[in-house]
PDB file of C-alpha atoms and ligand atoms in Angstrom:
ATOM      1  CA  UNK C   6      10.671  35.839  -9.750  1.00 64.00           C
ATOM      2  CA  UNK C   7      11.995  34.191  -6.876  1.00 82.00           C
ATOM      3  CA  UNK C   8      13.133  30.185  -6.934  1.00 87.00           C
ATOM      4  CA  UNK C   9      10.734  29.737  -4.016  1.00 86.00           C
ATOM      5  CA  UNK C  10       7.524  31.301  -5.625  1.00 87.00           C
ATOM      6  CA  UNK C  11       8.208  29.321  -8.981  1.00 91.00           C
ATOM      7  CA  UNK C  12       9.130  26.153  -6.943  1.00 93.00           C
ATOM      8  CA  UNK C  13       5.605  26.391  -5.493  1.00 89.00           C
ATOM      9  CA  UNK C  14       4.249  25.498  -9.085  1.00 94.00           C
ATOM     10  CA  UNK C  15       6.699  23.538 -10.505  1.00 96.00           C
ATOM     11  CA  UNK C  16       4.780  20.185  -9.239  1.00 95.00           C
ATOM     12  CA  UNK C  17       1.297  21.742 -11.130  1.00 95.00           C
ATOM     13  CA  UNK C  18       3.296  22.258 -14.210  1.00 96.00           C
ATOM     14  CA  UNK C  19       5.208  18.831 -13.794  1.00 97.00           C
ATOM     15  CA  UNK C  20       8.483  20.206 -13.813  1.00 98.00           C
ATOM     16  CA  UNK C  21      10.005  17.303 -11.720  1.00 98.00           C
ATOM     17  CA  UNK C  22      12.022  14.446 -12.929  1.00 98.00           C
ATOM     18  CA  UNK C  23      13.130  11.502 -11.796  1.00 98.00           C
ATOM     19  CA  UNK C  24      16.596  10.229 -12.612  1.00 98.00           C
ATOM     20  CA  UNK C  25      18.631   6.869 -11.817  1.00 98.00           C
ATOM     21  CA  UNK C  26      21.843   5.886 -10.464  1.00 98.00           C
ATOM     22  CA  UNK C  27      23.073   2.523 -10.603  1.00 98.00           C
ATOM     23  CA  UNK C  28      24.749   0.922  -7.427  1.00 98.00           C
ATOM     24  CA  UNK C  29      26.922  -1.917  -8.943  1.00 98.00           C
ATOM     25  CA  UNK C  30      28.408  -5.214  -6.164  1.00 98.00           C
ATOM     26  CA  UNK C  31      32.173  -4.399  -6.337  1.00 98.00           C
ATOM     27  CA  UNK C  32      33.152  -8.110  -6.594  1.00 97.00           C
ATOM     28  CA  UNK C  33      31.287  -8.522 -10.415  1.00 96.00           C
ATOM     29  CA  UNK C  34      29.997  -4.917 -11.043  1.00 96.00           C
ATOM     30  CA  UNK C  35      26.930  -6.366 -12.134  1.00 96.00           C
ATOM     31  CA  UNK C  36      23.854  -3.772 -11.403  1.00 97.00           C
ATOM     32  CA  UNK C  37      22.075  -4.692  -7.834  1.00 97.00           C
ATOM     33  CA  UNK C  38      19.525  -1.509  -7.814  1.00 98.00           C
ATOM     34  CA  UNK C  39      19.261   2.106  -8.248  1.00 98.00           C
ATOM     35  CA  UNK C  40      18.655   5.745  -6.236  1.00 98.00           C
ATOM     36  CA  UNK C  41      16.146   7.758  -7.534  1.00 98.00           C
ATOM     37  CA  UNK C  42      17.453  11.022  -7.710  1.00 98.00           C
ATOM     38  CA  UNK C  43      15.281  14.082  -8.024  1.00 98.00           C
ATOM     39  CA  UNK C  44      15.595  16.969 -10.225  1.00 98.00           C
ATOM     40  CA  UNK C  45      14.005  20.421 -11.652  1.00 97.00           C
ATOM     41  CA  UNK C  46      13.459  21.138 -14.794  1.00 97.00           C
ATOM     42  CA  UNK C  47      13.028  24.804 -14.400  1.00 95.00           C
ATOM     43  CA  UNK C  48      11.679  26.196 -17.264  1.00 93.00           C
ATOM     44  CA  UNK C  49      14.444  29.258 -17.833  1.00 92.00           C
ATOM     45  CA  UNK C  50      17.201  27.749 -15.226  1.00 92.00           C
ATOM     46  CA  UNK C  51      17.362  24.385 -16.839  1.00 94.00           C
ATOM     47  CA  UNK C  52      18.252  21.732 -14.574  1.00 95.00           C
ATOM     48  CA  UNK C  53      17.905  22.618 -10.774  1.00 95.00           C
ATOM     49  CA  UNK C  54      19.780  20.210  -8.251  1.00 96.00           C
ATOM     50  CA  UNK C  55      18.221  19.231  -5.314  1.00 97.00           C
ATOM     51  CA  UNK C  56      20.310  21.179  -3.123  1.00 96.00           C
ATOM     52  CA  UNK C  57      18.857  24.693  -4.521  1.00 95.00           C
ATOM     53  CA  UNK C  58      14.982  24.017  -3.709  1.00 96.00           C
ATOM     54  CA  UNK C  59      14.830  20.954  -0.888  1.00 97.00           C
ATOM     55  CA  UNK C  60      15.690  22.643   1.704  1.00 96.00           C
ATOM     56  CA  UNK C  61      13.082  25.222   0.428  1.00 96.00           C
ATOM     57  CA  UNK C  62      10.412  22.791  -0.441  1.00 97.00           C
ATOM     58  CA  UNK C  63      11.282  21.230   4.011  1.00 96.00           C
ATOM     59  CA  UNK C  64      10.563  25.327   4.676  1.00 95.00           C
ATOM     60  CA  UNK C  65       7.235  25.460   3.128  1.00 94.00           C
ATOM     61  CA  UNK C  66       6.071  22.507   3.467  1.00 95.00           C
ATOM     62  CA  UNK C  67       6.234  21.301  -0.521  1.00 96.00           C
ATOM     63  CA  UNK C  68       8.236  18.511   0.440  1.00 98.00           C
ATOM     64  CA  UNK C  69       5.187  16.466   1.208  1.00 98.00           C
ATOM     65  CA  UNK C  70       3.132  16.510  -1.809  1.00 97.00           C
ATOM     66  CA  UNK C  71       6.522  16.374  -3.934  1.00 98.00           C
ATOM     67  CA  UNK C  72       7.473  13.551  -1.792  1.00 98.00           C
ATOM     68  CA  UNK C  73       4.260  11.712  -2.745  1.00 98.00           C
ATOM     69  CA  UNK C  74       5.045  12.529  -6.550  1.00 98.00           C
ATOM     70  CA  UNK C  75       8.524  10.996  -6.002  1.00 98.00           C
ATOM     71  CA  UNK C  76       7.130   7.876  -4.815  1.00 98.00           C
ATOM     72  CA  UNK C  77       4.757   7.369  -7.048  1.00 98.00           C
ATOM     73  CA  UNK C  78       6.813   8.000  -9.993  1.00 98.00           C
ATOM     74  CA  UNK C  79       9.466   5.729  -8.630  1.00 98.00           C
ATOM     75  CA  UNK C  80       7.366   2.998  -7.470  1.00 98.00           C
ATOM     76  CA  UNK C  81       5.695   3.528 -11.603  1.00 98.00           C
ATOM     77  CA  UNK C  82       9.278   3.238 -13.174  1.00 98.00           C
ATOM     78  CA  UNK C  83      10.170   0.075 -11.588  1.00 98.00           C
ATOM     79  CA  UNK C  84       6.732  -1.771 -12.467  1.00 98.00           C
ATOM     80  CA  UNK C  85       6.797  -0.233 -15.780  1.00 98.00           C
ATOM     81  CA  UNK C  86      10.562  -1.625 -16.502  1.00 97.00           C
ATOM     82  CA  UNK C  87       9.576  -5.197 -15.072  1.00 96.00           C
ATOM     83  CA  UNK C  88       6.311  -4.861 -17.620  1.00 97.00           C
ATOM     84  CA  UNK C  89       8.920  -4.662 -20.109  1.00 95.00           C
ATOM     85  CA  UNK C  90      10.554  -7.478 -19.337  1.00 95.00           C
ATOM     86  CA  UNK C  91      13.961  -6.359 -17.180  1.00 95.00           C
ATOM     87  CA  UNK C  92      14.952  -7.625 -14.481  1.00 94.00           C
ATOM     88  CA  UNK C  93      13.426  -6.840 -11.127  1.00 96.00           C
ATOM     89  CA  UNK C  94      16.187  -4.294  -9.502  1.00 97.00           C
ATOM     90  CA  UNK C  95      15.587  -2.478  -5.702  1.00 98.00           C
ATOM     91  CA  UNK C  96      15.004   0.938  -5.894  1.00 98.00           C
ATOM     92  CA  UNK C  97      16.109   3.424  -3.286  1.00 98.00           C
ATOM     93  CA  UNK C  98      14.512   6.532  -2.944  1.00 98.00           C
ATOM     94  CA  UNK C  99      15.544   9.429  -0.299  1.00 98.00           C
ATOM     95  CA  UNK C 100      13.816  10.986   2.387  1.00 98.00           C
ATOM     96  CA  UNK C 101      14.381  14.252   4.049  1.00 97.00           C
ATOM     97  CA  UNK C 102      13.544  14.971   7.943  1.00 95.00           C
ATOM     98  CA  UNK C 103      10.265  16.678   7.286  1.00 96.00           C
ATOM     99  CA  UNK C 104       9.079  13.422   5.677  1.00 97.00           C
ATOM    100  CA  UNK C 105      10.393  11.048   7.985  1.00 97.00           C
ATOM    101  CA  UNK C 106       8.432  12.283  10.593  1.00 95.00           C
ATOM    102  CA  UNK C 107       5.182  13.457   9.065  1.00 96.00           C
ATOM    103  CA  UNK C 108       2.795  11.180   9.909  1.00 96.00           C
ATOM    104  CA  UNK C 109       1.053  10.159   6.588  1.00 97.00           C
ATOM    105  CA  UNK C 110       4.549   8.684   5.356  1.00 98.00           C
ATOM    106  CA  UNK C 111       3.728   5.056   6.021  1.00 98.00           C
ATOM    107  CA  UNK C 112       0.228   5.803   4.265  1.00 98.00           C
ATOM    108  CA  UNK C 113       1.388   7.669   1.390  1.00 98.00           C
ATOM    109  CA  UNK C 114       4.121   4.953   0.622  1.00 98.00           C
ATOM    110  CA  UNK C 115       1.735   2.021   0.973  1.00 98.00           C
ATOM    111  CA  UNK C 116      -0.556   4.266  -1.385  1.00 98.00           C
ATOM    112  CA  UNK C 117       2.093   4.426  -3.790  1.00 98.00           C
ATOM    113  CA  UNK C 118       2.382   0.803  -3.693  1.00 98.00           C
ATOM    114  CA  UNK C 119      -0.767  -0.440  -3.790  1.00 98.00           C
ATOM    115  CA  UNK C 120      -1.603   2.243  -7.040  1.00 98.00           C
ATOM    116  CA  UNK C 121       1.030   0.864  -8.896  1.00 98.00           C
ATOM    117  CA  UNK C 122       1.294  -2.679  -8.163  1.00 98.00           C
ATOM    118  CA  UNK C 123       4.776  -2.463  -6.873  1.00 98.00           C
ATOM    119  CA  UNK C 124       6.555  -5.598  -4.824  1.00 98.00           C
ATOM    120  CA  UNK C 125       7.449  -3.729  -1.269  1.00 98.00           C
ATOM    121  CA  UNK C 126      10.793  -5.725  -1.549  1.00 98.00           C
ATOM    122  CA  UNK C 127      12.023  -3.813  -4.247  1.00 98.00           C
ATOM    123  CA  UNK C 128      11.884  -0.542  -2.243  1.00 98.00           C
ATOM    124  CA  UNK C 129      14.577   0.856  -0.351  1.00 98.00           C
ATOM    125  CA  UNK C 130      14.094   4.003   1.376  1.00 98.00           C
ATOM    126  CA  UNK C 131      17.210   6.150   2.422  1.00 98.00           C
ATOM    127  CA  UNK C 132      17.710   8.226   5.669  1.00 96.00           C
ATOM    128  CA  UNK C 133      20.037  10.378   7.190  1.00 94.00           C
ATOM    129  CA  UNK C 134      22.053   9.476  10.531  1.00 90.00           C
ATOM    130  CA  UNK C 135      20.760  13.013  11.806  1.00 89.00           C
ATOM    131  CA  UNK C 136      17.084  11.938  10.860  1.00 92.00           C
ATOM    132  CA  UNK C 137      17.241   8.839  12.998  1.00 90.00           C
ATOM    133  CA  UNK C 138      18.966  10.425  16.008  1.00 88.00           C
ATOM    134  CA  UNK C 139      16.236  12.860  16.711  1.00 88.00           C
ATOM    135  CA  UNK C 140      13.444  10.458  18.516  1.00 91.00           C
ATOM    136  CA  UNK C 141      14.952   7.467  18.760  1.00 92.00           C
ATOM    137  CA  UNK C 142      11.561   5.700  20.242  1.00 93.00           C
ATOM    138  CA  UNK C 143       9.513   7.432  16.882  1.00 94.00           C
ATOM    139  CA  UNK C 144      12.333   6.441  14.907  1.00 94.00           C
ATOM    140  CA  UNK C 145      12.446   2.963  15.923  1.00 95.00           C
ATOM    141  CA  UNK C 146       8.382   2.479  15.397  1.00 95.00           C
ATOM    142  CA  UNK C 147       8.830   4.025  11.987  1.00 96.00           C
ATOM    143  CA  UNK C 148      11.880   1.814  10.855  1.00 96.00           C
ATOM    144  CA  UNK C 149       9.673  -1.523  12.440  1.00 96.00           C
ATOM    145  CA  UNK C 150       6.615  -0.464  10.492  1.00 97.00           C
ATOM    146  CA  UNK C 151       8.666  -0.372   7.437  1.00 97.00           C
ATOM    147  CA  UNK C 152      10.018  -3.282   7.731  1.00 96.00           C
ATOM    148  CA  UNK C 153       6.603  -5.072   8.072  1.00 97.00           C
ATOM    149  CA  UNK C 154       5.734  -3.757   4.897  1.00 97.00           C
ATOM    150  CA  UNK C 155       8.736  -5.344   3.466  1.00 98.00           C
ATOM    151  CA  UNK C 156      10.310  -2.000   2.531  1.00 98.00           C
ATOM    152  CA  UNK C 157      14.215  -1.751   3.131  1.00 98.00           C
ATOM    153  CA  UNK C 158      16.027   0.803   4.992  1.00 97.00           C
ATOM    154  CA  UNK C 159      19.411   2.326   4.230  1.00 97.00           C
ATOM    155  CA  UNK C 160      20.990   4.936   6.532  1.00 96.00           C
ATOM    156  CA  UNK C 161      22.718   7.569   3.811  1.00 96.00           C
ATOM    157  CA  UNK C 162      25.716   9.561   4.458  1.00 93.00           C
ATOM    158  CA  UNK C 163      26.815   6.985   7.151  1.00 93.00           C
ATOM    159  CA  UNK C 164      29.796   8.299   8.956  1.00 90.00           C
ATOM    160  CA  UNK C 165      28.796  11.829   9.071  1.00 90.00           C
ATOM    161  CA  UNK C 166      26.097  12.000  12.099  1.00 85.00           C
ATOM    162  CA  UNK C 167      26.450  10.533  15.261  1.00 78.00           C
ATOM    163  CA  UNK C 168      24.350   7.406  15.606  1.00 79.00           C
ATOM    164  CA  UNK C 169      25.924   4.842  18.221  1.00 80.00           C
ATOM    165  CA  UNK C 170      26.561   1.762  17.369  1.00 83.00           C
ATOM    166  CA  UNK C 171      23.981   0.392  19.601  1.00 84.00           C
ATOM    167  CA  UNK C 172      21.419   2.087  18.141  1.00 87.00           C
ATOM    168  CA  UNK C 173      22.219   1.308  14.333  1.00 88.00           C
ATOM    169  CA  UNK C 174      21.636  -2.525  15.652  1.00 88.00           C
ATOM    170  CA  UNK C 175      18.011  -1.337  17.124  1.00 90.00           C
ATOM    171  CA  UNK C 176      17.065   0.230  14.041  1.00 90.00           C
ATOM    172  CA  UNK C 177      17.682  -3.024  12.250  1.00 85.00           C
ATOM    173  CA  UNK C 178      18.643  -1.321   8.538  1.00 94.00           C
ATOM    174  CA  UNK C 179      19.606  -3.409   6.044  1.00 97.00           C
ATOM    175  CA  UNK C 180      22.387  -1.197   4.084  1.00 97.00           C
ATOM    176  CA  UNK C 181      24.541   1.518   5.008  1.00 97.00           C
ATOM    177  CA  UNK C 182      25.855   4.090   3.004  1.00 97.00           C
ATOM    178  CA  UNK C 183      29.249   5.035   3.111  1.00 97.00           C
ATOM    179  CA  UNK C 184      29.010   9.010   2.658  1.00 96.00           C
ATOM    180  CA  UNK C 185      31.122  10.458  -0.638  1.00 97.00           C
ATOM    181  CA  UNK C 186      33.172  12.641   1.579  1.00 97.00           C
ATOM    182  CA  UNK C 187      35.217   9.545   2.834  1.00 97.00           C
ATOM    183  CA  UNK C 188      35.611   8.526  -0.433  1.00 98.00           C
ATOM    184  CA  UNK C 189      36.716  11.581  -2.400  1.00 98.00           C
ATOM    185  CA  UNK C 190      40.361  11.551  -1.049  1.00 97.00           C
ATOM    186  CA  UNK C 191      40.368   8.148   0.029  1.00 98.00           C
ATOM    187  CA  UNK C 192      43.694   7.081  -1.777  1.00 97.00           C
ATOM    188  CA  UNK C 193      45.993   9.745  -0.305  1.00 97.00           C
ATOM    189  CA  UNK C 194      44.137  10.178   2.962  1.00 98.00           C
ATOM    190  CA  UNK C 195      45.121   7.422   5.859  1.00 98.00           C
ATOM    191  CA  UNK C 196      42.552   9.097   8.421  1.00 97.00           C
ATOM    192  CA  UNK C 197      39.759   8.149   5.371  1.00 97.00           C
ATOM    193  CA  UNK C 198      41.018   5.135   4.706  1.00 98.00           C
ATOM    194  CA  UNK C 199      40.888   4.254   8.465  1.00 97.00           C
ATOM    195  CA  UNK C 200      37.129   5.617   9.298  1.00 96.00           C
ATOM    196  CA  UNK C 201      35.962   3.568   5.890  1.00 97.00           C
ATOM    197  CA  UNK C 202      37.592   0.515   6.993  1.00 97.00           C
ATOM    198  CA  UNK C 203      36.104   1.003  10.409  1.00 96.00           C
ATOM    199  CA  UNK C 204      32.564   1.565   8.771  1.00 96.00           C
ATOM    200  CA  UNK C 205      32.934  -1.378   6.320  1.00 97.00           C
ATOM    201  CA  UNK C 206      33.614  -3.958   9.530  1.00 96.00           C
ATOM    202  CA  UNK C 207      30.507  -2.320  11.403  1.00 94.00           C
ATOM    203  CA  UNK C 208      28.578  -3.185   8.588  1.00 95.00           C
ATOM    204  CA  UNK C 209      29.753  -6.425   8.198  1.00 95.00           C
ATOM    205  CA  UNK C 210      29.513  -7.161  12.129  1.00 94.00           C
ATOM    206  CA  UNK C 211      25.756  -6.374  11.525  1.00 94.00           C
ATOM    207  CA  UNK C 212      25.153  -8.325   8.348  1.00 96.00           C
ATOM    208  CA  UNK C 213      24.544  -5.097   6.783  1.00 97.00           C
ATOM    209  CA  UNK C 214      25.214  -4.335   3.013  1.00 98.00           C
ATOM    210  CA  UNK C 215      27.717  -1.353   2.702  1.00 98.00           C
ATOM    211  CA  UNK C 216      27.487   0.916  -0.281  1.00 98.00           C
ATOM    212  CA  UNK C 217      30.503   3.625  -0.879  1.00 98.00           C
ATOM    213  CA  UNK C 218      28.998   6.460  -2.445  1.00 98.00           C
ATOM    214  CA  UNK C 219      30.798   8.622  -4.983  1.00 98.00           C
ATOM    215  CA  UNK C 220      33.639   6.738  -6.517  1.00 98.00           C
ATOM    216  CA  UNK C 221      34.953   8.529  -9.080  1.00 98.00           C
ATOM    217  CA  UNK C 222      38.029   6.423 -10.401  1.00 98.00           C
ATOM    218  CA  UNK C 223      39.389   2.889 -10.516  1.00 98.00           C
ATOM    219  CA  UNK C 224      42.006   4.168  -7.566  1.00 98.00           C
ATOM    220  CA  UNK C 225      38.861   4.670  -5.257  1.00 98.00           C
ATOM    221  CA  UNK C 226      37.177   1.512  -6.321  1.00 98.00           C
ATOM    222  CA  UNK C 227      40.247  -0.798  -5.891  1.00 98.00           C
ATOM    223  CA  UNK C 228      40.844   0.259  -2.241  1.00 98.00           C
ATOM    224  CA  UNK C 229      36.956  -0.233  -1.608  1.00 98.00           C
ATOM    225  CA  UNK C 230      37.159  -3.768  -3.263  1.00 98.00           C
ATOM    226  CA  UNK C 231      40.459  -5.090  -1.328  1.00 98.00           C
ATOM    227  CA  UNK C 232      38.787  -4.060   1.874  1.00 98.00           C
ATOM    228  CA  UNK C 233      35.538  -5.661   0.889  1.00 97.00           C
ATOM    229  CA  UNK C 234      32.983  -2.985   1.006  1.00 98.00           C
ATOM    230  CA  UNK C 235      30.333  -4.436  -0.943  1.00 98.00           C
ATOM    231  CA  UNK C 236      28.528  -2.345  -3.566  1.00 98.00           C
ATOM    232  CA  UNK C 237      29.373   1.157  -5.029  1.00 98.00           C
ATOM    233  CA  UNK C 238      27.803   4.152  -6.637  1.00 98.00           C
ATOM    234  CA  UNK C 239      29.079   7.005  -8.223  1.00 98.00           C
ATOM    235  CA  UNK C 240      30.877   8.349 -11.804  1.00 98.00           C
ATOM    236  CA  UNK C 241      33.163   5.641 -11.884  1.00 98.00           C
ATOM    237  CA  UNK C 242      30.384   2.908 -12.535  1.00 97.00           C
ATOM    238  CA  UNK C 243      27.680   5.654 -13.917  1.00 97.00           C
ATOM    239  CA  UNK C 244      26.221   8.918 -13.407  1.00 98.00           C
ATOM    240  CA  UNK C 245      22.412   9.606 -12.696  1.00 98.00           C
ATOM    241  CA  UNK C 246      20.398   8.676 -15.637  1.00 98.00           C
ATOM    242  CA  UNK C 247      17.367   9.357 -17.253  1.00 98.00           C
ATOM    243  CA  UNK C 248      15.028   6.795 -17.152  1.00 98.00           C
ATOM    244  CA  UNK C 249      15.499   6.154 -21.427  1.00 96.00           C
ATOM    245  CA  UNK C 250      19.006   5.829 -20.665  1.00 97.00           C
ATOM    246  CA  UNK C 251      19.317   3.670 -18.007  1.00 97.00           C
ATOM    247  CA  UNK C 252      17.173   1.168 -20.069  1.00 95.00           C
ATOM    248  CA  UNK C 253      19.959   1.798 -22.783  1.00 94.00           C
ATOM    249  CA  UNK C 254      23.138   2.133 -20.596  1.00 93.00           C
ATOM    250  CA  UNK C 255      22.376  -1.102 -18.215  1.00 93.00           C
ATOM    251  CA  UNK C 256      20.332  -3.409 -19.866  1.00 87.00           C
ATOM    252  CA  UNK C 257      20.786  -2.981 -23.758  1.00 80.00           C
ATOM    253  CA  UNK C 258      25.221  -2.256 -23.777  1.00 68.00           C
ATOM    254  CA  UNK C 259      26.480  -5.130 -25.771  1.00 50.00           C
TER     255      UNK C 259
HETATM  256  O1    G N 325      20.934  14.582  -6.827  1.00 79.74           O
HETATM  257  P1    G N 325      22.328  15.140  -5.707  1.00 79.74           P
HETATM  258  O2    G N 325      23.479  14.194  -5.919  1.00 79.74           O
HETATM  259  O3    G N 325      22.356  16.432  -6.066  1.00 79.74           O
HETATM  260  O4    G N 325      21.483  15.597  -4.373  1.00 79.74           O
HETATM  261  C1    G N 325      21.733  15.893  -3.328  1.00 79.74           C
HETATM  262  C2    G N 325      20.730  15.610  -2.152  1.00 79.74           C
HETATM  263  O5    G N 325      19.672  15.412  -2.705  1.00 79.74           O
HETATM  264  C3    G N 325      21.044  14.172  -1.838  1.00 79.74           C
HETATM  265  O6    G N 325      21.597  14.724  -0.199  1.00 79.74           O
HETATM  266  C4    G N 325      19.546  13.936  -1.790  1.00 79.74           C
HETATM  267  O7    G N 325      19.627  12.676  -0.387  1.00 79.74           O
HETATM  268  C5    G N 325      18.704  14.560  -1.913  1.00 79.74           C
HETATM  269  N1    G N 325      17.788  13.968  -2.918  1.00 79.74           N
HETATM  270  C6    G N 325      18.015  13.989  -3.938  1.00 79.74           C
HETATM  271  N2    G N 325      16.702  13.145  -4.524  1.00 79.74           N
HETATM  272  C7    G N 325      15.664  13.459  -3.369  1.00 79.74           C
HETATM  273  C8    G N 325      14.340  13.173  -3.475  1.00 79.74           C
HETATM  274  O8    G N 325      13.348  12.526  -4.176  1.00 79.74           O
HETATM  275  N3    G N 325      13.636  13.266  -1.999  1.00 79.74           N
HETATM  276  C9    G N 325      14.333  14.206  -1.292  1.00 79.74           C
HETATM  277  N4    G N 325      13.637  14.138  -0.060  1.00 79.74           N
HETATM  278  N5    G N 325      15.631  14.196  -1.387  1.00 79.74           N
HETATM  279  C10   G N 325      16.420  13.894  -2.542  1.00 79.74           C
HETATM  280  O1    G N 326      23.136  12.540  -0.140  1.00 79.74           O
HETATM  281  P1    G N 326      22.851  11.456  -1.398  1.00 79.74           P
HETATM  282  O2    G N 326      23.989  10.203  -0.957  1.00 79.74           O
HETATM  283  O3    G N 326      21.531  10.927  -1.335  1.00 79.74           O
HETATM  284  O4    G N 326      23.152  12.505  -2.732  1.00 79.74           O
HETATM  285  C1    G N 326      23.821  11.703  -3.810  1.00 79.74           C
HETATM  286  C2    G N 326      24.558  13.000  -4.294  1.00 79.74           C
HETATM  287  O5    G N 326      25.433  12.675  -5.351  1.00 79.74           O
HETATM  288  C3    G N 326      23.542  12.836  -5.869  1.00 79.74           C
HETATM  289  O6    G N 326      23.218  14.304  -5.886  1.00 79.74           O
HETATM  290  C4    G N 326      24.246  12.496  -6.907  1.00 79.74           C
HETATM  291  O7    G N 326      24.202  13.252  -7.939  1.00 79.74           O
HETATM  292  C5    G N 326      25.707  12.345  -6.699  1.00 79.74           C
HETATM  293  N1    G N 326      27.015  11.398  -7.187  1.00 79.74           N
HETATM  294  C6    G N 326      26.501  10.651  -7.269  1.00 79.74           C
HETATM  295  N2    G N 326      27.932   9.920  -7.931  1.00 79.74           N
HETATM  296  C7    G N 326      28.927  10.996  -7.695  1.00 79.74           C
HETATM  297  C8    G N 326      30.230  11.064  -7.679  1.00 79.74           C
HETATM  298  O8    G N 326      30.879   9.867  -8.328  1.00 79.74           O
HETATM  299  N3    G N 326      30.827  12.222  -7.537  1.00 79.74           N
HETATM  300  C9    G N 326      29.572  13.078  -7.001  1.00 79.74           C
HETATM  301  N4    G N 326      30.795  14.110  -6.496  1.00 79.74           N
HETATM  302  N5    G N 326      28.620  13.158  -6.756  1.00 79.74           N
HETATM  303  C10   G N 326      28.061  12.050  -7.195  1.00 79.74           C
HETATM  304 MN1   MN N 327      20.936   9.126  -1.062  1.00 79.74          MN
HETATM  305 NA1   NA N 328      25.109  10.714   0.521  1.00 79.74          NA
END
């Protein structure tokens, strides 16, 4: 049975899961929010990562109903945690290209917010640089509508695409996330150090929150902290966690 044919029935069979990775403030380690990361619990293959099925889901269109499931599940989890008395944290969801240009995107997000009663200001959507550069006028419209709804916007994998600084200013985004590929060798590579410092400077001058992704060790963390990166995400903080583990690890520790 091919991955593609079992992917089609995975949604009906309730095989998708969301994991939640904390984002932490560099200055004090406080959790500021989380990113929802999709996983497929395949009955035979076990946990399948998005890289193996998102491109397929984009091709066959399943990404649209799957995306709706992600919006709804993430919003519901956010509300549930607050009903359980945990502090309000932002939750970020990833959009892929086909979702971003889908004519029903805004309605789908509005519906998820309405059905769950989630505060829109706690929702952030992550889009990549390459997605925003396709059609600038359309991008500006979509981002303005999200802003009007109160939803935050992050540019994901920042530094790997080609958005110009003037575009970034026009988009009125809230956050840029430095791609993990810059962080990986940051301790040894002067080039990656320079690029990372430049991205942080861009973010600061535009008044954006700058988040470093893929931070795995204390040397990487220290470099970023010394250079005034705002927040970080990565195994050095936490790996992506199930909802149950998130509550245990983040709120109930010591
Ligand atoms: O969790 P992981 O590092 O394997 O994610 C790999 C890629 O999959 C990332 O680029 C991420 O943006 C994407 N991704 C993760 N969850 C979702 C999701 O719910 N929807 C979409 N469209 N992409 C996702
Ligand atoms: O493209 P995007 O940033 O949405 O994807 C984030 C991906 O990075 C997720 O698949 C997540 O599982 C993965 N990830 C999270 N923390 C780390 C880390 O510290 N190191 C590495 N290599 N990957 C990470
Ligand atoms: Mn992301
Ligand atoms: Na990324």
